[in-house]
Coordinates of C-alpha atoms in Angstrom, one line a residue:
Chain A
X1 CA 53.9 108.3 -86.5
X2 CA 52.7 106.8 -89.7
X3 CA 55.2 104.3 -90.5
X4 CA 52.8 101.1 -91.7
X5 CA 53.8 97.8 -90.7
X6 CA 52.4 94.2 -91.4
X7 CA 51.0 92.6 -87.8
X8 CA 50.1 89.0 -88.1
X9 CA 48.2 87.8 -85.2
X10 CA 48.1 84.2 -85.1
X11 CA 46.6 81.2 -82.8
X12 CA 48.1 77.7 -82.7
X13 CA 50.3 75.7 -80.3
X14 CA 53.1 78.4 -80.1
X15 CA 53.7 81.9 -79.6
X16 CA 54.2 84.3 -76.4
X17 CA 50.8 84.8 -75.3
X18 CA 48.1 81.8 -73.5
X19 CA 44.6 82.7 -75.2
X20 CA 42.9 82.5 -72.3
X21 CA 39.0 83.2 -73.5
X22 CA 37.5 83.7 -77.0
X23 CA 34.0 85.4 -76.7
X24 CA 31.8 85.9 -79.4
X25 CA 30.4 89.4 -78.8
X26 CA 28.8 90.1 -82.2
X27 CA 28.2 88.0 -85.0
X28 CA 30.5 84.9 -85.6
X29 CA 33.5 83.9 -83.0
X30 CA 36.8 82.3 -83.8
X31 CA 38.0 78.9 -82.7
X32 CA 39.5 78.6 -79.5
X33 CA 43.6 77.8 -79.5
X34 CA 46.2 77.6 -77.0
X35 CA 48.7 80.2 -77.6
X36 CA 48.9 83.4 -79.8
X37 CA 52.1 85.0 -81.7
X38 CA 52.2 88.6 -82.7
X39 CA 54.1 88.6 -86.3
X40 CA 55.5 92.0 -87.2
X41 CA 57.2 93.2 -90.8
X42 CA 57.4 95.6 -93.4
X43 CA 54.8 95.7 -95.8
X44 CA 56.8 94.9 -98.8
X45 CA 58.4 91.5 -96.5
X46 CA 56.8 88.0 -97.5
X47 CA 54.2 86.9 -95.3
X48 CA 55.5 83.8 -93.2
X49 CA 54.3 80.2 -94.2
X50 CA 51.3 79.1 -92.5
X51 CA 52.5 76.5 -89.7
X52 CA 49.3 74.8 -88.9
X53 CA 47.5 77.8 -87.2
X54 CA 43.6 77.4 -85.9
X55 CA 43.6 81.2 -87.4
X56 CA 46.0 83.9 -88.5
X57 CA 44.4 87.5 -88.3
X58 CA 46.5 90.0 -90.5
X59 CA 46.3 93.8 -91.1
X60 CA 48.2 96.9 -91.4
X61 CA 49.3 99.8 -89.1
X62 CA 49.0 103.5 -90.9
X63 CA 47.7 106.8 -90.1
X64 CA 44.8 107.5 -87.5
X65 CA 41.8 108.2 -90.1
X66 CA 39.6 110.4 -87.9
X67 CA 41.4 112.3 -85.2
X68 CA 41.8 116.0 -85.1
X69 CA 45.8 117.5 -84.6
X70 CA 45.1 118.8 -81.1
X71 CA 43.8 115.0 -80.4
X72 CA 46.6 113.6 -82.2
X73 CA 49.1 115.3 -79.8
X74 CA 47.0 114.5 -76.5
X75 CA 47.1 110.8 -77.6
X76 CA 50.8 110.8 -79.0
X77 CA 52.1 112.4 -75.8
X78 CA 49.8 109.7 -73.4
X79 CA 50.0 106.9 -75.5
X80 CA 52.8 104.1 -73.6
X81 CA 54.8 101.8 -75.5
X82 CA 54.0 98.0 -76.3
X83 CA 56.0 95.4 -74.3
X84 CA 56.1 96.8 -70.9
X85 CA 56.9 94.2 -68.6
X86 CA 54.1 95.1 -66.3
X87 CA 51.8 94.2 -69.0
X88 CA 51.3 90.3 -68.5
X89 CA 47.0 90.8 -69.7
X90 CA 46.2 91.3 -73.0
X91 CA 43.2 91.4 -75.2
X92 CA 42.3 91.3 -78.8
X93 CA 39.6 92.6 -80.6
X94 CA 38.9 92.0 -83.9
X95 CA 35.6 94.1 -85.4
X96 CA 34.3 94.9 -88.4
X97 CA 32.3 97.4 -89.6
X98 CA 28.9 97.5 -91.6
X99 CA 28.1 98.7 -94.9
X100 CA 25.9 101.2 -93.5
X101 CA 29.0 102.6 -91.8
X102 CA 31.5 102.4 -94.6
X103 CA 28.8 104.6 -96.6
X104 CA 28.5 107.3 -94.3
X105 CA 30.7 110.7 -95.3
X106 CA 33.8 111.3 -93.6
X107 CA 32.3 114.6 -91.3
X108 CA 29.1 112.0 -90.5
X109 CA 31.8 108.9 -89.4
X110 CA 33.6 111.0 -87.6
X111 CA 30.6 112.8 -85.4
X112 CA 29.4 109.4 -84.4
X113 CA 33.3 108.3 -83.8
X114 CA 33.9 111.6 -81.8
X115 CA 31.3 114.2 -81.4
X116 CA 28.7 111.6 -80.4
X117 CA 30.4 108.2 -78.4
X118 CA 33.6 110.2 -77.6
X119 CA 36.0 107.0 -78.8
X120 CA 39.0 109.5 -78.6
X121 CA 38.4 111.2 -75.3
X122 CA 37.2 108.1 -73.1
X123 CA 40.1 106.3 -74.3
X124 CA 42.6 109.2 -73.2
X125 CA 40.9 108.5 -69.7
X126 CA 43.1 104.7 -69.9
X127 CA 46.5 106.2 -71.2
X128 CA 49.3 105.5 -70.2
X129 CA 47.7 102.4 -68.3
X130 CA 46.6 100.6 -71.6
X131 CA 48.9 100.3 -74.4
X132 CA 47.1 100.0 -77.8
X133 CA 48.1 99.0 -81.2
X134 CA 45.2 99.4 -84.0
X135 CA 45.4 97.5 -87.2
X136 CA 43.2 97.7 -90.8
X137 CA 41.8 94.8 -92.4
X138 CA 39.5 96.3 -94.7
X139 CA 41.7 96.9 -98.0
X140 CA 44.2 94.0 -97.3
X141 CA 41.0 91.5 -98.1
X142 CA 41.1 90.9 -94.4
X143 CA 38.3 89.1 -92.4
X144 CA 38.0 92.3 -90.3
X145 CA 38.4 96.1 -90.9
X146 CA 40.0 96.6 -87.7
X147 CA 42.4 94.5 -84.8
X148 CA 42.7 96.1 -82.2
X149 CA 45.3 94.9 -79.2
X150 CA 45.7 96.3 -75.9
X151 CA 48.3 95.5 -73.0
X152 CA 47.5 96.3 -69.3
X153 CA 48.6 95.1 -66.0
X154 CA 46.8 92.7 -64.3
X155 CA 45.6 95.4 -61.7
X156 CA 44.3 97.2 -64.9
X157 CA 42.0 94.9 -66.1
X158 CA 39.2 96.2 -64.3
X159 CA 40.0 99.3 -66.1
X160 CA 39.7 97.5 -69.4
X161 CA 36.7 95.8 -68.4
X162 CA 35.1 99.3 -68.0
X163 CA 36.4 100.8 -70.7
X164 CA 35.2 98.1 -73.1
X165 CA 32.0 98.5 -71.6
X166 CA 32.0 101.9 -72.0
X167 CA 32.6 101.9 -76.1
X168 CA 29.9 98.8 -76.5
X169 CA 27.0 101.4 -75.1
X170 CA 27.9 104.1 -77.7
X171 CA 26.5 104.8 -80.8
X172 CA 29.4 103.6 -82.6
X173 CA 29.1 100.7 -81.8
X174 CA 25.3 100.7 -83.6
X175 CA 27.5 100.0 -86.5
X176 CA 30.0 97.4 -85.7
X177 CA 28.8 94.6 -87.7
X178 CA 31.2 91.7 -85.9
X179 CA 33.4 91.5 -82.9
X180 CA 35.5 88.8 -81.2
X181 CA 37.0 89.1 -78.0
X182 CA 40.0 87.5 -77.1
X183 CA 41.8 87.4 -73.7
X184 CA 45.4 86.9 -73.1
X185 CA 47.9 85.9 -70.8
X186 CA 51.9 86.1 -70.7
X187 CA 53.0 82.3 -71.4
Chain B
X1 CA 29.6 103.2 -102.9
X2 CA 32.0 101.4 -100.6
X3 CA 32.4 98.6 -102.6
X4 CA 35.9 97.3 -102.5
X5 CA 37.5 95.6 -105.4
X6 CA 41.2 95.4 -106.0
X7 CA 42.1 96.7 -109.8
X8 CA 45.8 96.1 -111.6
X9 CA 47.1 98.2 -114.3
X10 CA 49.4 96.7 -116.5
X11 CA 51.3 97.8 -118.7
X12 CA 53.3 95.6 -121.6
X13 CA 52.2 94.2 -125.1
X14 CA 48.2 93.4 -124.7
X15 CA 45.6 95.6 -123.4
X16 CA 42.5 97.4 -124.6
X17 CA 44.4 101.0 -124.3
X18 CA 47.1 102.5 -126.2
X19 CA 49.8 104.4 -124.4
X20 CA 50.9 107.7 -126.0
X21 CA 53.0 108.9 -123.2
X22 CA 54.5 108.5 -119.8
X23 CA 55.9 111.4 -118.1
X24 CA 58.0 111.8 -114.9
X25 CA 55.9 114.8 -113.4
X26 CA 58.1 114.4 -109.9
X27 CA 60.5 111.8 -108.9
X28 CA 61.1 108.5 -110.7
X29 CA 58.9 107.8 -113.7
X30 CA 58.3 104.6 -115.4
X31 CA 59.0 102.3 -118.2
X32 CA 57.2 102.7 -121.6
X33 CA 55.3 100.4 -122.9
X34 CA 52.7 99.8 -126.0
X35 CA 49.6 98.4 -124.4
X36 CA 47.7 98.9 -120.6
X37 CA 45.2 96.5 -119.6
X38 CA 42.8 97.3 -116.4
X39 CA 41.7 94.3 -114.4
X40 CA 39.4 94.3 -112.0
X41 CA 38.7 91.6 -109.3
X42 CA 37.6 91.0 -106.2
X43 CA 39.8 91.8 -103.1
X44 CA 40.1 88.0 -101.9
X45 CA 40.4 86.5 -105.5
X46 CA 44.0 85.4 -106.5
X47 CA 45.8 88.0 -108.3
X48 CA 46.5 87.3 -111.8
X49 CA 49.8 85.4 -112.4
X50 CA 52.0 87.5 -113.9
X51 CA 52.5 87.6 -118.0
X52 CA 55.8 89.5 -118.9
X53 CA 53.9 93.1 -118.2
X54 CA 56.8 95.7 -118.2
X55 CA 55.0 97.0 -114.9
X56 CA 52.2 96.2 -112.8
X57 CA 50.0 98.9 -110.5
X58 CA 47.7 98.0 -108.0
X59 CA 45.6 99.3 -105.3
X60 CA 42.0 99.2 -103.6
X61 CA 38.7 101.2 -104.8
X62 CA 37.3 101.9 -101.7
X63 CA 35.4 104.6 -99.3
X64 CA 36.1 108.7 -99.8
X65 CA 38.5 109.7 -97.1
X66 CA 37.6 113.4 -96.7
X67 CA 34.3 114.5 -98.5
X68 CA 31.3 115.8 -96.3
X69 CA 28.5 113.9 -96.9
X70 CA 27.1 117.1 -99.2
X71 CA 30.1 116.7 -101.4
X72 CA 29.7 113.1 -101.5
X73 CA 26.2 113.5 -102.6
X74 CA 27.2 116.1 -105.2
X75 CA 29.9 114.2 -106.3
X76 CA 27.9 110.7 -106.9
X77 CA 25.0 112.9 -108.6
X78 CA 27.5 114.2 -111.3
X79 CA 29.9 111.2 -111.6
X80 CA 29.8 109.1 -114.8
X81 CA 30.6 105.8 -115.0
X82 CA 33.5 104.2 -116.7
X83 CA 33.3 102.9 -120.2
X84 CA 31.4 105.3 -122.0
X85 CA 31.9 104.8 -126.1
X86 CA 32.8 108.8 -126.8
X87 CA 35.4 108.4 -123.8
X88 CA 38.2 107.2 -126.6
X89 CA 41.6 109.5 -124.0
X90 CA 42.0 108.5 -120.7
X91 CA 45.0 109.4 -118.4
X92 CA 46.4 107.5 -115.6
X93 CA 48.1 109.3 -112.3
X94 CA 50.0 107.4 -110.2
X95 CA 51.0 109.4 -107.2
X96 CA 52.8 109.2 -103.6
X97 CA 52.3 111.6 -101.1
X98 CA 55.0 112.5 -98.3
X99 CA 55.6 111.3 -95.2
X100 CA 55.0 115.3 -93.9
X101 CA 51.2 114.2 -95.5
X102 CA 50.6 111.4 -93.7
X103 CA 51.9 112.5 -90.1
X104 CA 49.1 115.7 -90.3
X105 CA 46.5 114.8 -88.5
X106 CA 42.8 113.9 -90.4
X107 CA 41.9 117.9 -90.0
X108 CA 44.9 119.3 -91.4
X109 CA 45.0 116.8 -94.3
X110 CA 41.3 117.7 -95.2
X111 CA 42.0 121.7 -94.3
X112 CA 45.1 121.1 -97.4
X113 CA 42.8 119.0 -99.6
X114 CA 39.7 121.0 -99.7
X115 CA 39.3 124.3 -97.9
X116 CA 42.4 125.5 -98.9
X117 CA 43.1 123.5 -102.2
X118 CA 39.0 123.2 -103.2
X119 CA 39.9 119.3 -104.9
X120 CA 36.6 118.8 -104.7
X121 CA 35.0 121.4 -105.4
X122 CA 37.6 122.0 -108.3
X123 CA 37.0 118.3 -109.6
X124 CA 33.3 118.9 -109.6
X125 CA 33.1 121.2 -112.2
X126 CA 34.2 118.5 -114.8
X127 CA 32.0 116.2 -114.1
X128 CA 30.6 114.8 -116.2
X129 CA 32.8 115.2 -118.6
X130 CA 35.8 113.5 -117.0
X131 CA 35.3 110.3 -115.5
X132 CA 37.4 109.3 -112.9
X133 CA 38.5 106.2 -110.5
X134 CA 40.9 106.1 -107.4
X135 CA 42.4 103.1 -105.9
X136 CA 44.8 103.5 -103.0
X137 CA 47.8 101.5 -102.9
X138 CA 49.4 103.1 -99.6
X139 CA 48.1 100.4 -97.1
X140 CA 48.6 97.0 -99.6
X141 CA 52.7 98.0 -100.1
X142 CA 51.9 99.3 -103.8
X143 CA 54.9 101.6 -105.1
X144 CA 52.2 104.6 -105.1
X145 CA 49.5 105.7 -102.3
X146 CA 47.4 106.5 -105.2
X147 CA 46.7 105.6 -108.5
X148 CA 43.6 108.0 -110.2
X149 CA 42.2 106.6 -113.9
X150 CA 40.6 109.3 -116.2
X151 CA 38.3 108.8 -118.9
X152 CA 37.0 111.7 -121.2
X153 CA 36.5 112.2 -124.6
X154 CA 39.0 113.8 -127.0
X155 CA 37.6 116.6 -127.3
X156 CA 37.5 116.9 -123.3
X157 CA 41.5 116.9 -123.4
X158 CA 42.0 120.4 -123.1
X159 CA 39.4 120.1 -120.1
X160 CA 41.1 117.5 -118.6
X161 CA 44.6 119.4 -119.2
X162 CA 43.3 122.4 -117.3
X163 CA 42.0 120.5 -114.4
X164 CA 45.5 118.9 -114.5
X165 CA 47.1 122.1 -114.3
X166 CA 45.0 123.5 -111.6
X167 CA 45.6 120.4 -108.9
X168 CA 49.3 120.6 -109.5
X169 CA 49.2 124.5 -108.9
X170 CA 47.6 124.1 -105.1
X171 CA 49.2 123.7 -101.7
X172 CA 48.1 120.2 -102.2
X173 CA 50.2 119.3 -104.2
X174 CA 53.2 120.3 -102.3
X175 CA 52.6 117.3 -100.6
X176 CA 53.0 115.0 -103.2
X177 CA 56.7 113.4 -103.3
X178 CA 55.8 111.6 -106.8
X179 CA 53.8 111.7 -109.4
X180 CA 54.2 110.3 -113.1
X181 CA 51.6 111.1 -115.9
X182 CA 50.4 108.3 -118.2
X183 CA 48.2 109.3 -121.3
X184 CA 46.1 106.9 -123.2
X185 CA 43.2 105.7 -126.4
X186 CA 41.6 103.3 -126.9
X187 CA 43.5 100.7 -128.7

């Protein structure tokens, strides 16, 4: 469950998924690009050469940082797998935090995370129909604290749709600094 | 409070601190070595090439992972800062916790780490005497999760020795899987 690995997200000419928007929601976008690889290793693993990529987004998979055991179980026992070949639609968010956040205490981050905008329990409403796969940023130096990726099936993205919608009204999101969203399609 | 800068300890033949002793407390320890030097920079500047050290420790300063926002405001009421002249000892911990820590969920790690083992409340009651810095190395691939930097002055060693003696002797500390003990003056 906590085994960290490297993910690499990077947009260029190549890879297995067609960017199919890029939407500034909040602050600064990205640069649109035709295609998007997902780059996967072990921490201690060299990072690829740079191979003429419009961006490459980096960050590292660890331990959930705010949920609760009882929530940890309810998400581990819903949560599907990446890869599932009904997934062909894809999004990634990258987000970042602000300062105002990052100096809160633990017990007040997490009552706005879970007491107050419910992140954990509205996104066990999507599971198993959205696979997720959350990355950090903020100690590897990356440009965002968090990348988040999520597969669904076409006939889910309404789903998506709502539940994105859903996490912008919270409070939580009061405190997200920058977001990008970025829409994806199986090549 | 949540600045982030990366810092290197390195140990070898130059550096402002002396090093009087490294100890294996669990697992693996590591090499001896006459001289430490800290560096600090910030988390996107290039790391330091590096200049025949006999080892090499880095990690991220970054935001508290468990306090309560009453124990973060005790805590930043009572902390020194580093550097003081009389703080001539200092002691550096680098320390791994198991994977059994990492897969508890955020409530059981923080029901091990402070109601049941009081580290903060424990680590409180030396302050000011000892001062004290954490960087996390977990999420960058560094050889320890943690590495925690103590300053005090000589005469705080027996202090510092009892506080020591304390965090090893709670359930905490059956997490940690290794843990080597580096003591230090001012060179």
């Amino acid at each position: 469950m906590a085994a960290r690995v490297w993910v690499d997200y990077a947009a260029g000419s190549a890879g297995e998924w067609a960017i199919t928007r890029v939407a500034a929601v909040r602050g600064a976008g990205l640069a649109a690009a035709p295609r998007l690889a997902t780059r996967v290793r072990a921490l201690d693993a060299p990072a690829a050469a740079p191979a003429g990529e419009v961006w490459c987004l980096g960050g590292v998979a660890s331990h959930r940082r705010y949920t609760h055991e009882v929530e940890d179980l309810a998400l581990v026992a819903a949560s599907p797998p990446l890869d599932r070949p009904a997934c062909r639609h894809a999004c990634l968010i990258p987000m970042s935090k602000s300062e105002a956040w990052w100096d809160l205490a633990q017990d007040r981050r997490r009552a706005v995370f879970e007491e107050t905008s419910q992140h954990i329990a509205v996104g066990l409403r999507y599971l198993p129909a959205i696979a997720r796969r959350l990355v950090h940023g903020r100690e590897v130096g990356g440009a965002f604290d968090f990348l988040t990726w999520f597969e669904f099936a076409p006939a889910d993205e309404p789903a998506f749709d709502a539940l994105l919608a859903g996490m912008r009204a919270t409070p939580e999101w009061d405190y997200v600094s920058r977001e990008v969203e970025i829409r994806l399609t199986r090549a």
